[in-house]
PDB file of C-alpha atoms (C1' of nucleotides) in Angstrom:
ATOM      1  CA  UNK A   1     -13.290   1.667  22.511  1.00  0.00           C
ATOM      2  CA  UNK A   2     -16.189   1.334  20.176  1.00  0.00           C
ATOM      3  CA  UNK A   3     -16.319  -1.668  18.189  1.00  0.00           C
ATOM      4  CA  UNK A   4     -17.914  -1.442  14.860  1.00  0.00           C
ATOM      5  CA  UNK A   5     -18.860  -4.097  12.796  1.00  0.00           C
ATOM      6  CA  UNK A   6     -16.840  -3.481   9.531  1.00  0.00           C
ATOM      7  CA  UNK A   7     -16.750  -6.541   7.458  1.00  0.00           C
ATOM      8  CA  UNK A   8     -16.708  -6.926   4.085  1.00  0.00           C
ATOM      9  CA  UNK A   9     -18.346  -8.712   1.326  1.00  0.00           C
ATOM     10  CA  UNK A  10     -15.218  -9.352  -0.223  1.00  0.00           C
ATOM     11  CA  UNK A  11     -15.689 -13.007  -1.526  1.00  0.00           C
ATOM     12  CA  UNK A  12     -12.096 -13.690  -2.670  1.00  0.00           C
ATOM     13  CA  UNK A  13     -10.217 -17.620  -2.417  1.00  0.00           C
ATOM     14  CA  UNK A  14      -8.150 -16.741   0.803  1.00  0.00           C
ATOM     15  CA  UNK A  15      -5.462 -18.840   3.105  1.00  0.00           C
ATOM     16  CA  UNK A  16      -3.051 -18.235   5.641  1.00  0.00           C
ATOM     17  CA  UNK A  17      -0.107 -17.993   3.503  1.00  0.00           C
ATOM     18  CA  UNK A  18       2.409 -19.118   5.806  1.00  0.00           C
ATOM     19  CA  UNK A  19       0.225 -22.244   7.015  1.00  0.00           C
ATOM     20  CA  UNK A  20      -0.670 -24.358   3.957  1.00  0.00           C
ATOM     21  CA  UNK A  21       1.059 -22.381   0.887  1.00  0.00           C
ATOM     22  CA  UNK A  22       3.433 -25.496   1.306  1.00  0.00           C
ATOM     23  CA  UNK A  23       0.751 -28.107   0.391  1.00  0.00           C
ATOM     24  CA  UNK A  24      -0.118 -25.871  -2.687  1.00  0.00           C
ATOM     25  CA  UNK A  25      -4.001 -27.074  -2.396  1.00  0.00           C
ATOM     26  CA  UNK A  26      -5.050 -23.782  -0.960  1.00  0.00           C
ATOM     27  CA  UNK A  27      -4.879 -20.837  -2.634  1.00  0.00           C
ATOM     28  CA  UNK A  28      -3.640 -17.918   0.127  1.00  0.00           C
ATOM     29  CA  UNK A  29      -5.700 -15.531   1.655  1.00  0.00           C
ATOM     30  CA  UNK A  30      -2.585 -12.947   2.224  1.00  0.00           C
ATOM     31  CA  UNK A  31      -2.900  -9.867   0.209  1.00  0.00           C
ATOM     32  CA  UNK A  32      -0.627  -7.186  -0.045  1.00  0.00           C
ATOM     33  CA  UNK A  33      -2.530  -4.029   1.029  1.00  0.00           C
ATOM     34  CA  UNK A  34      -0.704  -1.150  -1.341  1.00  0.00           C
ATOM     35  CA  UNK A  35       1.504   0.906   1.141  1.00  0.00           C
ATOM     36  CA  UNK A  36      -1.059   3.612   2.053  1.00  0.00           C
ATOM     37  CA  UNK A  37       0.050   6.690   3.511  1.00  0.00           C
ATOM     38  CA  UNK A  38       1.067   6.539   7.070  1.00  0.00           C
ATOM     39  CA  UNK A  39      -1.884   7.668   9.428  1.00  0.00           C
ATOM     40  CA  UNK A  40      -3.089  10.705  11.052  1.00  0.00           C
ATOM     41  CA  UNK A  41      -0.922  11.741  14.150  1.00  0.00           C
ATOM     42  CA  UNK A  42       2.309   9.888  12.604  1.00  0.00           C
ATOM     43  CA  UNK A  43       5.296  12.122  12.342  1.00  0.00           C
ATOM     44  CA  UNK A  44       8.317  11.576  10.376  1.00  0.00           C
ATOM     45  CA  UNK A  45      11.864  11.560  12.330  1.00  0.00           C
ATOM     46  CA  UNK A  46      14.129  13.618  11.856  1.00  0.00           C
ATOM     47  CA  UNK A  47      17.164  11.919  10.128  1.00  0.00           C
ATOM     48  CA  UNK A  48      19.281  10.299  12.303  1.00  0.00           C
ATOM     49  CA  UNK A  49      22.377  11.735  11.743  1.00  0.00           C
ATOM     50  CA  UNK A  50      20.202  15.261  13.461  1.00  0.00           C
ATOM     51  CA  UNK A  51      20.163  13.683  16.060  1.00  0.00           C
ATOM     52  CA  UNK A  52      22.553  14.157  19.331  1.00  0.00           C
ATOM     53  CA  UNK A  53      22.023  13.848  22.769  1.00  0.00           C
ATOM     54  CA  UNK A  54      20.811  10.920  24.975  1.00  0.00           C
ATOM     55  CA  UNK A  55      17.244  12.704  25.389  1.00  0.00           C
ATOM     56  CA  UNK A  56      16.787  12.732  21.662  1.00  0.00           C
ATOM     57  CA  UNK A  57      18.261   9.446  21.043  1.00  0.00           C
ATOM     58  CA  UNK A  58      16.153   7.901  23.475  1.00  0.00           C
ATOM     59  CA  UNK A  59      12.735   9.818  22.004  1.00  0.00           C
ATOM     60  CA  UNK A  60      13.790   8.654  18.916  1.00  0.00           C
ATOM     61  CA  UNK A  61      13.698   5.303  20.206  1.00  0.00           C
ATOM     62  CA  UNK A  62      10.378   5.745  21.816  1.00  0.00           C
ATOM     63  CA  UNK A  63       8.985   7.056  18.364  1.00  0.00           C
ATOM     64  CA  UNK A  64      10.216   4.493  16.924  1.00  0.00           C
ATOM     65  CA  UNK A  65       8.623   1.499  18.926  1.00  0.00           C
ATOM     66  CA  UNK A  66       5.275   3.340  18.845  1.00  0.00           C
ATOM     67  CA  UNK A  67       5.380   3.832  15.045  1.00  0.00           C
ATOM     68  CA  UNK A  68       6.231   0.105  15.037  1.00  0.00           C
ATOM     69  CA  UNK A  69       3.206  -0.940  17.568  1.00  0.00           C
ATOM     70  CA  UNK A  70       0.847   1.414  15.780  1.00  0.00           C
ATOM     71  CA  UNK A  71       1.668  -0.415  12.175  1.00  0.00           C
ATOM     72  CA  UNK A  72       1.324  -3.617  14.043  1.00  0.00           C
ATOM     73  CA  UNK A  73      -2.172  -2.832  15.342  1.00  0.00           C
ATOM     74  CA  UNK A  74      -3.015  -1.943  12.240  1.00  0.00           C
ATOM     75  CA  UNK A  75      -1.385  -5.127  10.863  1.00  0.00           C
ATOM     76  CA  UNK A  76      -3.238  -7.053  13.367  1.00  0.00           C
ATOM     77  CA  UNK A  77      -6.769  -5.648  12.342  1.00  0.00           C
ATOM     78  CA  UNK A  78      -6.119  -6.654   8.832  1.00  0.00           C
ATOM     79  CA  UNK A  79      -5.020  -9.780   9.487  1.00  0.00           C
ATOM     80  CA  UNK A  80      -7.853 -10.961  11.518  1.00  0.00           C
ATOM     81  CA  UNK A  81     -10.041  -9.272   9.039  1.00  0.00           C
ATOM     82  CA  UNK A  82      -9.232 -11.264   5.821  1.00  0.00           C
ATOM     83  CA  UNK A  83      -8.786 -14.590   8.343  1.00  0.00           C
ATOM     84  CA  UNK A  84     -12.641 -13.930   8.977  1.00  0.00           C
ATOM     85  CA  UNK A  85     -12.977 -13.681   4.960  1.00  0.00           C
ATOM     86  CA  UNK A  86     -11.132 -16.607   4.530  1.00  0.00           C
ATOM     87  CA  UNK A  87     -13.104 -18.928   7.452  1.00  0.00           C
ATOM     88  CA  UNK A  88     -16.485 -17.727   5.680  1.00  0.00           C
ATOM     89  CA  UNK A  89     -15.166 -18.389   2.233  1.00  0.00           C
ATOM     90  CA  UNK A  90     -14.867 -21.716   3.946  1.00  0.00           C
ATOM     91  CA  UNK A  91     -18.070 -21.914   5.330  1.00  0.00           C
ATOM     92  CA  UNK A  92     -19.778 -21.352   2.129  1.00  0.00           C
ATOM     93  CA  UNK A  93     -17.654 -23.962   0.465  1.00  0.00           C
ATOM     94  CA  UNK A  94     -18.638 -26.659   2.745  1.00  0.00           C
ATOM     95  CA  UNK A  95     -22.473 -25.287   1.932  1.00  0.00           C
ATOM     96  CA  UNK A  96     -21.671 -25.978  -1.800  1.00  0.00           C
ATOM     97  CA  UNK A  97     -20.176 -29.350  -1.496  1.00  0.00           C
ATOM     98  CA  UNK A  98     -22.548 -30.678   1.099  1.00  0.00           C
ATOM     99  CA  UNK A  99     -25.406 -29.856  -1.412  1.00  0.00           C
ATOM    100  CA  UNK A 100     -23.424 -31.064  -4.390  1.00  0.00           C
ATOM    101  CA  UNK A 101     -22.358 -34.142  -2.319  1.00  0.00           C
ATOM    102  CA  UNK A 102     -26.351 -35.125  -1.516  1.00  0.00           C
ATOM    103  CA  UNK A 103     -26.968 -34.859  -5.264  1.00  0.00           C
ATOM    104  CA  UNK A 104     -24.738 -37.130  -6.223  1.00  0.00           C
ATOM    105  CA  UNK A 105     -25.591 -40.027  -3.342  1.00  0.00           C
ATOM    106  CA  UNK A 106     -29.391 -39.212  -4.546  1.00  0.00           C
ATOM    107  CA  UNK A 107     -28.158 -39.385  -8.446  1.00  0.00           C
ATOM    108  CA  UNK A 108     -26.112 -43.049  -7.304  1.00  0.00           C
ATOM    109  CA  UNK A 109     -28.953 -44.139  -5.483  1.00  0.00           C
ATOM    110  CA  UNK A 110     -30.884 -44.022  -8.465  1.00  0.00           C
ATOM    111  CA  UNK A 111     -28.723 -45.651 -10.845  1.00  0.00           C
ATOM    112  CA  UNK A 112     -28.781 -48.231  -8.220  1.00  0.00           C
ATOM    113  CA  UNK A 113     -32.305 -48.674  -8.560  1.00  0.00           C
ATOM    114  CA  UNK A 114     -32.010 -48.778 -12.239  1.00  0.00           C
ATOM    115  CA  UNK A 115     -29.416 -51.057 -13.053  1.00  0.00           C
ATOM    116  CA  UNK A 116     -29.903 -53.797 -10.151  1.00  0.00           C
ATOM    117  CA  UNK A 117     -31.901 -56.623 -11.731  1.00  0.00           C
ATOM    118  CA  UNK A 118     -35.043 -57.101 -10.770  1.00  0.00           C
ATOM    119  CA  UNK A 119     -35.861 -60.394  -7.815  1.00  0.00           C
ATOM    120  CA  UNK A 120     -38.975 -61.520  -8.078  1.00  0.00           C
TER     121      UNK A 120
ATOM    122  C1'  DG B   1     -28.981  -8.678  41.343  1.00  0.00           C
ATOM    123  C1'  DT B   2     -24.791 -11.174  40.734  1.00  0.00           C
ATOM    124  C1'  DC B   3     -21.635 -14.527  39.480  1.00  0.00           C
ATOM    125  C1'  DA B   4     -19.278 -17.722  36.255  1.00  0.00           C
ATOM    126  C1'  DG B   5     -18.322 -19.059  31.707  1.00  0.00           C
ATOM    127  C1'  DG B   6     -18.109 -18.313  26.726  1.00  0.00           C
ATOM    128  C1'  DG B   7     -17.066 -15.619  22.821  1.00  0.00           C
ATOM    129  C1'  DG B   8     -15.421 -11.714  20.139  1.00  0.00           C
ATOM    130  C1'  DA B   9     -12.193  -7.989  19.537  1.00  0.00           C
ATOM    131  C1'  DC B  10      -8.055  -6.013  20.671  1.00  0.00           C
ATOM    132  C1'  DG B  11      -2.872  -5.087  21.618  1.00  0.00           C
ATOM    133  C1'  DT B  12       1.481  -7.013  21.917  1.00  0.00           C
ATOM    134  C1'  DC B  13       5.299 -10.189  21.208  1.00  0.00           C
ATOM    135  C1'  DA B  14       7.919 -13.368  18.636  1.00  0.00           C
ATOM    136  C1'  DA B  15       9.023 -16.077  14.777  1.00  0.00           C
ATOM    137  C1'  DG B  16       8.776 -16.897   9.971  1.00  0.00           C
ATOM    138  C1'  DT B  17       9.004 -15.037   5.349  1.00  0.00           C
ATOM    139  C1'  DG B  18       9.605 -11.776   1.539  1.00  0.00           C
ATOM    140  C1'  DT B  19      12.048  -7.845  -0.519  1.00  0.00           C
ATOM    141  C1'  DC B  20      15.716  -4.898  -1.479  1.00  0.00           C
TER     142       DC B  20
ATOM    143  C1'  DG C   1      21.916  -8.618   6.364  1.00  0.00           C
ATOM    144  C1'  DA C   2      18.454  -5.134   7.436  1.00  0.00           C
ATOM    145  C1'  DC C   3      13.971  -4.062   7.251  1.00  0.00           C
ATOM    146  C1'  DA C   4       8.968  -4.647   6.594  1.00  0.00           C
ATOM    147  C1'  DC C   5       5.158  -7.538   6.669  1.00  0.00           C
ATOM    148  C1'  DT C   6       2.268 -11.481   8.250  1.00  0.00           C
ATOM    149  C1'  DT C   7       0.315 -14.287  11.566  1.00  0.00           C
ATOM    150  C1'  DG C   8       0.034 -17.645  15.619  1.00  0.00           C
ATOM    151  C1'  DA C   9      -0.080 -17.326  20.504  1.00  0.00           C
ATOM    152  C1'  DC C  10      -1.096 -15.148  24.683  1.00  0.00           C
ATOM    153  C1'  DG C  11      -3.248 -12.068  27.930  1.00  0.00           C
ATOM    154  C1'  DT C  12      -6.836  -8.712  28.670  1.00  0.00           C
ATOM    155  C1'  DC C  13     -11.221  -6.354  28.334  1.00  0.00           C
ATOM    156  C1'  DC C  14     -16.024  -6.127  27.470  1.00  0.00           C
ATOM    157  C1'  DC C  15     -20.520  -7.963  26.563  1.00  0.00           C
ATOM    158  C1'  DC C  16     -23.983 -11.519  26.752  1.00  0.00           C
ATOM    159  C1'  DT C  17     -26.338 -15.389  28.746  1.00  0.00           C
ATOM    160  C1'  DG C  18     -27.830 -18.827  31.875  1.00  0.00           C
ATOM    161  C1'  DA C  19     -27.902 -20.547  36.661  1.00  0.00           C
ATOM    162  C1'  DC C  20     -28.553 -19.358  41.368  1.00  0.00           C
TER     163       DC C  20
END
DNA sequence: GTCAGGGGACGTCAAGTGTC
DNA sequence: GACACTTGACGTCCCCTGAC
């Protein structure tokens, strides 16, 4: 299994939307991916009311839990994909407000300086 | 060289949630 | 209520690295 490195630069505001949607201070990181065509190698049943004996009730079955692991996997990927997104878009806010936080103790530090009165 | 431990990616299951 | 989707949790595999 060859593992490719296939991120994106997506830089969207992401967050597991069933962890803190709740708390409403995070916007979500779920986003519905528009129901693309099912892939290569998937084959449609036939309708079940074709469908008669044990053998082909029971392959129907079978198709029908690998359809559901194979959309799964797929689900999975993407998943784990935008929760890297979301960790960097993290990361990178934590860069901002570390900088913007040093400003602003530098900034107080001099007002400090300015407005205590002088001992001498 | 090899062994243990860590880390990343994956597949699967199960539970929660949204949609019709 | 059935179905689809999302995601946390778990187990597994593979690769890398440091200690021996």
């Amino acid at each position: 299994m060859a593992v490719t490195g296939d991120d994106t630069d997506e830089e969207t505001e992401l967050a597991p939307s069933h962890m803190a949607a709740a708390t409403g201070d995070m916007p979500t990181y779920q986003i519905r991916a528009p129901t693309a065509a099912l892939p290569q190698g998937v084959v449609m049943a036939a309708s079940p009311g074709s469908l008669h004996s044990p053998q082909q009730l029971a392959e129907e079955a079978t198709r029908k839990r690998e359809l559901r692991l194979m959309k799964n996997r797929e689900a999975a990927k993407e998943c784990r994909r935008r929760k890297k997104e979301y960790v960097k878009c993290l990361e990178s806010r934590v860069a901002v407000l570390e900088v913007q936080n040093k400003k602003l103790i530098e900034e107080l530090e001099t007002l400090k300086d300015i407005c205590s009165p002088k001992t001498d």
